[in-house]
């Protein structure tokens, strides 16, 4: 996937330098900003192992599984070069991605609350290449990018509103992921306001998380990845353009 990303990048820069005279909306400048909502799936064997061990240690029952996160994305279209038969965009964004689980029970008539929070906040940069279909509709043939994750996980148990047990983890380094997808762009006001949807597959592997102060146990099995693989995802966003 890394090879595909750089091929798109170099091909795009070559085309821009050769066809700059036809460049329209946001040519080689800050062309606009966007905000959106994202959904992502993943396999989290390490996280689910922590939850299982945490529940057993605290005498809690029931199954809780982490497998998908949602959150908001904010970014900028660094440029969107529009040529006669295709367009090329470069973008950067920051995403707040989270999955949260909670459960209430009353063992021995004691009000008990379990709460588990996984955060997968990350920076990302990407390129997309597409073609206009109609005056109001563009097709994104391919979008690819790189993501830089800052992850964390927290487990808590409260009884009668008082915290009795907590374990918290954070990643020891920045974890790099990749994504590849395609989508459509619907122009509400040409060059100024558009609605963009993207479906993608993302590659993600978070290998090590460190317990923070007062956390009392590590991953349930040495070598178990915190997040072992990514999955399918989707983003819908509103673009605000500033043609130059």
mmCIF file of C-alpha atoms in Angstrom:
data_model
loop_
_atom_site.group_PDB
_atom_site.id
_atom_site.type_symbol
_atom_site.label_atom_id
_atom_site.label_comp_id
_atom_site.label_asym_id
_atom_site.label_seq_id
_atom_site.Cartn_x
_atom_site.Cartn_y
_atom_site.Cartn_z
ATOM 1 C CA UNK A 1 0.000 0.000 0.000
ATOM 2 C CA UNK A 2 2.927 2.346 0.696
ATOM 3 C CA UNK A 3 4.149 1.834 -2.882
ATOM 4 C CA UNK A 4 0.700 2.661 -4.297
ATOM 5 C CA UNK A 5 0.519 5.836 -2.220
ATOM 6 C CA UNK A 6 3.858 7.188 -3.477
ATOM 7 C CA UNK A 7 3.065 6.270 -7.089
ATOM 8 C CA UNK A 8 -0.114 8.364 -6.843
ATOM 9 C CA UNK A 9 1.832 11.197 -5.206
ATOM 10 C CA UNK A 10 4.576 11.410 -7.847
ATOM 11 C CA UNK A 11 2.141 10.964 -10.722
ATOM 12 C CA UNK A 12 0.000 13.761 -9.347
ATOM 13 C CA UNK A 13 2.880 16.186 -8.923
ATOM 14 C CA UNK A 14 4.076 15.427 -12.459
ATOM 15 C CA UNK A 15 0.637 16.145 -13.903
ATOM 16 C CA UNK A 16 0.331 19.382 -11.944
ATOM 17 C CA UNK A 17 3.614 20.714 -13.269
ATOM 18 C CA UNK A 18 2.659 19.868 -16.870
ATOM 19 C CA UNK A 19 -0.941 21.058 -16.816
ATOM 20 C CA UNK A 20 -0.928 23.913 -14.325
ATOM 21 C CA UNK A 21 -2.397 26.298 -16.898
ATOM 22 C CA UNK A 22 -5.711 24.391 -16.761
ATOM 23 C CA UNK A 23 -5.796 24.333 -12.975
ATOM 24 C CA UNK A 24 -9.009 25.598 -11.429
ATOM 25 C CA UNK A 25 -10.437 25.288 -7.933
ATOM 26 C CA UNK A 26 -7.769 25.824 -5.260
ATOM 27 C CA UNK A 27 -4.741 25.344 -7.511
ATOM 28 C CA UNK A 28 -1.644 24.625 -5.395
ATOM 29 C CA UNK A 29 -2.952 26.607 -2.438
ATOM 30 C CA UNK A 30 -5.130 26.206 0.620
ATOM 31 C CA UNK A 31 -8.370 25.342 -1.133
ATOM 32 C CA UNK A 32 -10.617 24.850 1.842
ATOM 33 C CA UNK A 33 -11.519 23.061 5.043
ATOM 34 C CA UNK A 34 -13.856 20.232 5.958
ATOM 35 C CA UNK A 35 -15.523 18.479 8.880
ATOM 36 C CA UNK A 36 -16.928 14.984 8.890
ATOM 37 C CA UNK A 37 -17.895 11.802 10.696
ATOM 38 C CA UNK A 38 -16.039 8.479 10.435
ATOM 39 C CA UNK A 39 -16.758 4.834 11.243
ATOM 40 C CA UNK A 40 -13.939 2.229 11.376
ATOM 41 C CA UNK A 41 -13.797 -1.501 12.109
ATOM 42 C CA UNK A 42 -10.804 -3.403 13.532
ATOM 43 C CA UNK A 43 -9.752 -6.543 15.363
ATOM 44 C CA UNK A 44 -8.688 -5.813 18.967
ATOM 45 C CA UNK A 45 -7.572 -9.075 20.565
ATOM 46 C CA UNK A 46 -5.296 -7.310 23.038
ATOM 47 C CA UNK A 47 -7.982 -4.857 24.160
ATOM 48 C CA UNK A 48 -10.562 -7.609 24.570
ATOM 49 C CA UNK A 49 -8.017 -9.658 26.518
ATOM 50 C CA UNK A 50 -7.487 -6.752 28.906
ATOM 51 C CA UNK A 51 -11.238 -6.397 29.408
ATOM 52 C CA UNK A 52 -11.631 -10.119 30.141
ATOM 53 C CA UNK A 53 -8.778 -10.107 32.673
ATOM 54 C CA UNK A 54 -10.036 -6.907 34.278
ATOM 55 C CA UNK A 55 -13.555 -8.356 34.715
ATOM 56 C CA UNK A 56 -12.247 -11.617 36.167
ATOM 57 C CA UNK A 57 -10.033 -9.775 38.620
ATOM 58 C CA UNK A 58 -12.948 -7.665 39.833
ATOM 59 C CA UNK A 59 -15.469 -10.520 39.969
ATOM 60 C CA UNK A 60 -17.551 -9.166 37.077
ATOM 61 C CA UNK A 61 -19.510 -11.236 34.576
ATOM 62 C CA UNK A 62 -20.716 -10.795 31.003
ATOM 63 C CA UNK A 63 -18.928 -10.274 27.693
ATOM 64 C CA UNK A 64 -17.752 -6.954 26.254
ATOM 65 C CA UNK A 65 -16.056 -6.791 22.851
ATOM 66 C CA UNK A 66 -14.312 -3.912 21.090
ATOM 67 C CA UNK A 67 -14.530 -4.010 17.287
ATOM 68 C CA UNK A 68 -15.564 -0.628 15.839
ATOM 69 C CA UNK A 69 -15.056 3.048 16.609
ATOM 70 C CA UNK A 70 -16.674 6.296 15.550
ATOM 71 C CA UNK A 71 -15.584 9.895 15.693
ATOM 72 C CA UNK A 72 -15.263 13.307 14.108
ATOM 73 C CA UNK A 73 -12.739 14.393 11.503
ATOM 74 C CA UNK A 74 -11.477 17.927 10.855
ATOM 75 C CA UNK A 75 -9.106 18.766 8.033
ATOM 76 C CA UNK A 76 -8.027 20.894 5.105
ATOM 77 C CA UNK A 77 -7.811 20.341 1.367
ATOM 78 C CA UNK A 78 -4.256 21.529 0.832
ATOM 79 C CA UNK A 79 -4.959 21.774 -2.865
ATOM 80 C CA UNK A 80 -7.508 20.488 -5.337
ATOM 81 C CA UNK A 81 -6.230 20.793 -8.882
ATOM 82 C CA UNK A 82 -8.999 20.556 -11.492
ATOM 83 C CA UNK A 83 -7.977 19.629 -15.038
ATOM 84 C CA UNK A 84 -10.020 18.968 -18.173
ATOM 85 C CA UNK A 85 -10.710 15.296 -17.531
ATOM 86 C CA UNK A 86 -9.638 14.603 -13.950
ATOM 87 C CA UNK A 87 -8.890 16.200 -10.577
ATOM 88 C CA UNK A 88 -6.218 15.632 -7.948
ATOM 89 C CA UNK A 89 -6.468 16.546 -4.273
ATOM 90 C CA UNK A 90 -4.110 16.523 -1.321
ATOM 91 C CA UNK A 91 -5.528 16.667 2.182
ATOM 92 C CA UNK A 92 -4.545 16.569 5.833
ATOM 93 C CA UNK A 93 -6.756 15.890 8.825
ATOM 94 C CA UNK A 94 -7.000 15.093 12.517
ATOM 95 C CA UNK A 95 -9.539 12.570 13.747
ATOM 96 C CA UNK A 96 -11.020 11.938 17.178
ATOM 97 C CA UNK A 97 -11.869 8.239 17.116
ATOM 98 C CA UNK A 98 -13.299 6.390 20.113
ATOM 99 C CA UNK A 99 -15.180 3.271 21.187
ATOM 100 C CA UNK A 100 -16.779 3.277 24.626
ATOM 101 C CA UNK A 101 -18.563 0.496 26.499
ATOM 102 C CA UNK A 102 -20.381 0.625 29.836
ATOM 103 C CA UNK A 103 -22.409 -1.810 31.902
ATOM 104 C CA UNK A 104 -24.509 -1.460 35.052
ATOM 105 C CA UNK A 105 -25.267 -4.253 37.514
ATOM 106 C CA UNK A 106 -26.214 -4.756 41.180
ATOM 107 C CA UNK A 107 -24.350 -7.741 42.658
ATOM 108 C CA UNK A 108 -25.176 -8.138 46.352
ATOM 109 C CA UNK A 109 -27.422 -5.056 46.008
ATOM 110 C CA UNK A 110 -24.413 -2.834 45.315
ATOM 111 C CA UNK A 111 -24.797 -0.488 42.343
ATOM 112 C CA UNK A 112 -21.821 -1.287 40.075
ATOM 113 C CA UNK A 113 -20.750 0.519 36.912
ATOM 114 C CA UNK A 114 -18.128 -0.761 34.478
ATOM 115 C CA UNK A 115 -16.735 1.645 31.894
ATOM 116 C CA UNK A 116 -14.174 0.925 29.141
ATOM 117 C CA UNK A 117 -12.840 3.533 26.715
ATOM 118 C CA UNK A 118 -10.586 2.955 23.697
ATOM 119 C CA UNK A 119 -9.219 6.037 21.908
ATOM 120 C CA UNK A 120 -7.596 5.879 18.469
ATOM 121 C CA UNK A 121 -6.985 9.558 17.749
ATOM 122 C CA UNK A 122 -4.722 10.175 14.776
ATOM 123 C CA UNK A 123 -3.279 12.551 12.187
ATOM 124 C CA UNK A 124 -3.574 11.690 8.508
ATOM 125 C CA UNK A 125 -2.436 12.865 5.076
ATOM 126 C CA UNK A 126 -3.785 11.632 1.769
ATOM 127 C CA UNK A 127 -4.235 12.041 -1.979
ATOM 128 C CA UNK A 128 -7.234 11.337 -4.148
ATOM 129 C CA UNK A 129 -7.605 11.065 -7.907
ATOM 130 C CA UNK A 130 -10.977 11.289 -9.635
ATOM 131 C CA UNK A 131 -13.039 12.267 -12.631
ATOM 132 C CA UNK A 132 -16.104 14.510 -13.101
ATOM 133 C CA UNK A 133 -19.254 12.555 -14.001
ATOM 134 C CA UNK A 134 -21.856 15.314 -14.103
ATOM 135 C CA UNK A 135 -21.729 19.006 -13.323
ATOM 136 C CA UNK A 136 -22.826 18.248 -9.759
ATOM 137 C CA UNK A 137 -21.086 14.870 -9.255
ATOM 138 C CA UNK A 138 -17.458 13.709 -9.151
ATOM 139 C CA UNK A 139 -16.218 10.158 -8.762
ATOM 140 C CA UNK A 140 -13.151 9.566 -6.607
ATOM 141 C CA UNK A 141 -11.457 6.651 -8.343
ATOM 142 C CA UNK A 142 -8.931 6.156 -5.559
ATOM 143 C CA UNK A 143 -7.906 7.797 -2.306
ATOM 144 C CA UNK A 144 -4.873 6.682 -0.345
ATOM 145 C CA UNK A 145 -3.162 8.006 2.750
ATOM 146 C CA UNK A 146 -1.008 7.501 5.809
ATOM 147 C CA UNK A 147 -2.190 7.783 9.420
ATOM 148 C CA UNK A 148 -0.256 8.394 12.661
ATOM 149 C CA UNK A 149 -2.009 7.044 15.757
ATOM 150 C CA UNK A 150 -1.917 8.173 19.393
ATOM 151 C CA UNK A 151 -3.851 5.451 21.225
ATOM 152 C CA UNK A 152 -5.046 4.769 24.734
ATOM 153 C CA UNK A 153 -7.306 2.511 26.777
ATOM 154 C CA UNK A 154 -8.925 2.909 30.195
ATOM 155 C CA UNK A 155 -10.978 0.478 32.316
ATOM 156 C CA UNK A 156 -12.869 1.561 35.438
ATOM 157 C CA UNK A 157 -15.197 0.062 38.021
ATOM 158 C CA UNK A 158 -17.325 2.163 40.356
ATOM 159 C CA UNK A 159 -19.517 0.977 43.217
ATOM 160 C CA UNK A 160 -22.130 3.327 44.628
ATOM 161 C CA UNK A 161 -20.428 6.120 42.647
ATOM 162 C CA UNK A 162 -16.978 5.451 44.149
ATOM 163 C CA UNK A 163 -14.093 4.264 41.948
ATOM 164 C CA UNK A 164 -12.697 0.986 43.278
ATOM 165 C CA UNK A 165 -10.497 -0.224 40.398
ATOM 166 C CA UNK A 166 -8.871 1.322 37.324
ATOM 167 C CA UNK A 167 -6.333 0.323 34.680
ATOM 168 C CA UNK A 168 -5.050 2.681 32.007
ATOM 169 C CA UNK A 169 -2.717 2.219 29.023
ATOM 170 C CA UNK A 170 -1.088 4.437 26.424
ATOM 171 C CA UNK A 171 0.969 3.663 23.334
ATOM 172 C CA UNK A 172 4.723 3.823 23.742
ATOM 173 C CA UNK A 173 5.317 5.176 20.213
ATOM 174 C CA UNK A 174 3.441 6.624 17.264
ATOM 175 C CA UNK A 175 1.880 3.792 15.280
ATOM 176 C CA UNK A 176 1.621 4.228 11.497
ATOM 177 C CA UNK A 177 -1.315 2.948 9.470
ATOM 178 C CA UNK A 178 -2.490 3.189 5.846
ATOM 179 C CA UNK A 179 -5.821 3.397 4.086
ATOM 180 C CA UNK A 180 -7.086 2.966 0.528
ATOM 181 C CA UNK A 181 -10.588 3.652 -0.753
ATOM 182 C CA UNK A 182 -12.877 5.438 -3.200
ATOM 183 C CA UNK A 183 -15.995 7.577 -3.097
ATOM 184 C CA UNK A 184 -18.092 10.380 -4.548
ATOM 185 C CA UNK A 185 -18.311 14.166 -4.248
ATOM 186 C CA UNK A 186 -21.670 15.919 -4.613
ATOM 187 C CA UNK A 187 -21.383 19.648 -5.394
ATOM 188 C CA UNK A 188 -24.034 21.656 -3.569
ATOM 189 C CA UNK A 189 -22.579 25.013 -4.680
ATOM 190 C CA UNK A 190 -19.894 24.390 -7.292
ATOM 191 C CA UNK A 191 -16.377 25.133 -5.990
ATOM 192 C CA UNK A 192 -17.694 26.373 -2.633
ATOM 193 C CA UNK A 193 -19.751 23.710 -0.813
ATOM 194 C CA UNK A 194 -19.727 19.974 -1.440
ATOM 195 C CA UNK A 195 -20.645 16.743 0.320
ATOM 196 C CA UNK A 196 -18.058 13.960 0.120
ATOM 197 C CA UNK A 197 -18.404 10.282 0.961
ATOM 198 C CA UNK A 198 -15.563 7.739 1.101
ATOM 199 C CA UNK A 199 -15.486 3.982 1.740
ATOM 200 C CA UNK A 200 -12.076 2.531 2.562
ATOM 201 C CA UNK A 201 -10.016 -0.286 4.027
ATOM 202 C CA UNK A 202 -7.442 0.695 6.636
ATOM 203 C CA UNK A 203 -4.387 -1.218 7.799
ATOM 204 C CA UNK A 204 -3.663 -0.824 11.497
ATOM 205 C CA UNK A 205 -1.412 -2.662 13.925
ATOM 206 C CA UNK A 206 -0.728 -1.369 17.438
ATOM 207 C CA UNK A 207 1.777 -3.702 18.998
ATOM 208 C CA UNK A 208 2.558 -2.325 22.436
ATOM 209 C CA UNK A 209 0.760 -0.355 25.125
ATOM 210 C CA UNK A 210 2.294 0.673 28.440
ATOM 211 C CA UNK A 211 0.316 0.834 31.683
ATOM 212 C CA UNK A 212 0.287 4.304 33.203
ATOM 213 C CA UNK A 213 0.763 4.963 36.893
ATOM 214 C CA UNK A 214 -1.477 2.927 39.237
ATOM 215 C CA UNK A 215 -2.311 0.319 36.562
ATOM 216 C CA UNK A 216 -1.637 -3.091 38.027
ATOM 217 C CA UNK A 217 -1.386 -5.529 35.115
ATOM 218 C CA UNK A 218 -0.036 -5.817 31.587
ATOM 219 C CA UNK A 219 -1.558 -7.378 28.489
ATOM 220 C CA UNK A 220 -2.980 -10.818 29.334
ATOM 221 C CA UNK A 221 -0.413 -12.617 27.195
ATOM 222 C CA UNK A 222 3.080 -11.385 26.172
ATOM 223 C CA UNK A 223 3.285 -10.653 22.451
ATOM 224 C CA UNK A 224 -0.454 -10.099 22.002
ATOM 225 C CA UNK A 225 -1.052 -7.037 19.851
ATOM 226 C CA UNK A 226 -3.272 -4.343 21.302
ATOM 227 C CA UNK A 227 -4.923 -3.872 17.879
ATOM 228 C CA UNK A 228 -3.948 -6.725 15.542
ATOM 229 C CA UNK A 229 -5.541 -5.582 12.273
ATOM 230 C CA UNK A 230 -7.754 -2.961 10.684
ATOM 231 C CA UNK A 231 -10.894 -3.331 8.609
ATOM 232 C CA UNK A 232 -13.530 -1.490 6.624
ATOM 233 C CA UNK A 233 -14.515 2.107 7.272
ATOM 234 C CA UNK A 234 -16.364 5.069 5.894
ATOM 235 C CA UNK A 235 -16.336 8.858 6.131
ATOM 236 C CA UNK A 236 -18.875 11.495 5.185
ATOM 237 C CA UNK A 237 -17.755 15.124 5.244
ATOM 238 C CA UNK A 238 -18.818 18.641 4.322
ATOM 239 C CA UNK A 239 -16.238 20.619 2.321
ATOM 240 C CA UNK A 240 -16.039 24.419 2.314
ATOM 241 C CA UNK A 241 -13.950 25.691 -0.613
ATOM 242 C CA UNK A 242 -11.997 28.856 -1.226
ATOM 243 C CA UNK A 243 -11.179 29.017 -4.971
ATOM 244 C CA UNK A 244 -7.926 30.820 -5.839
#
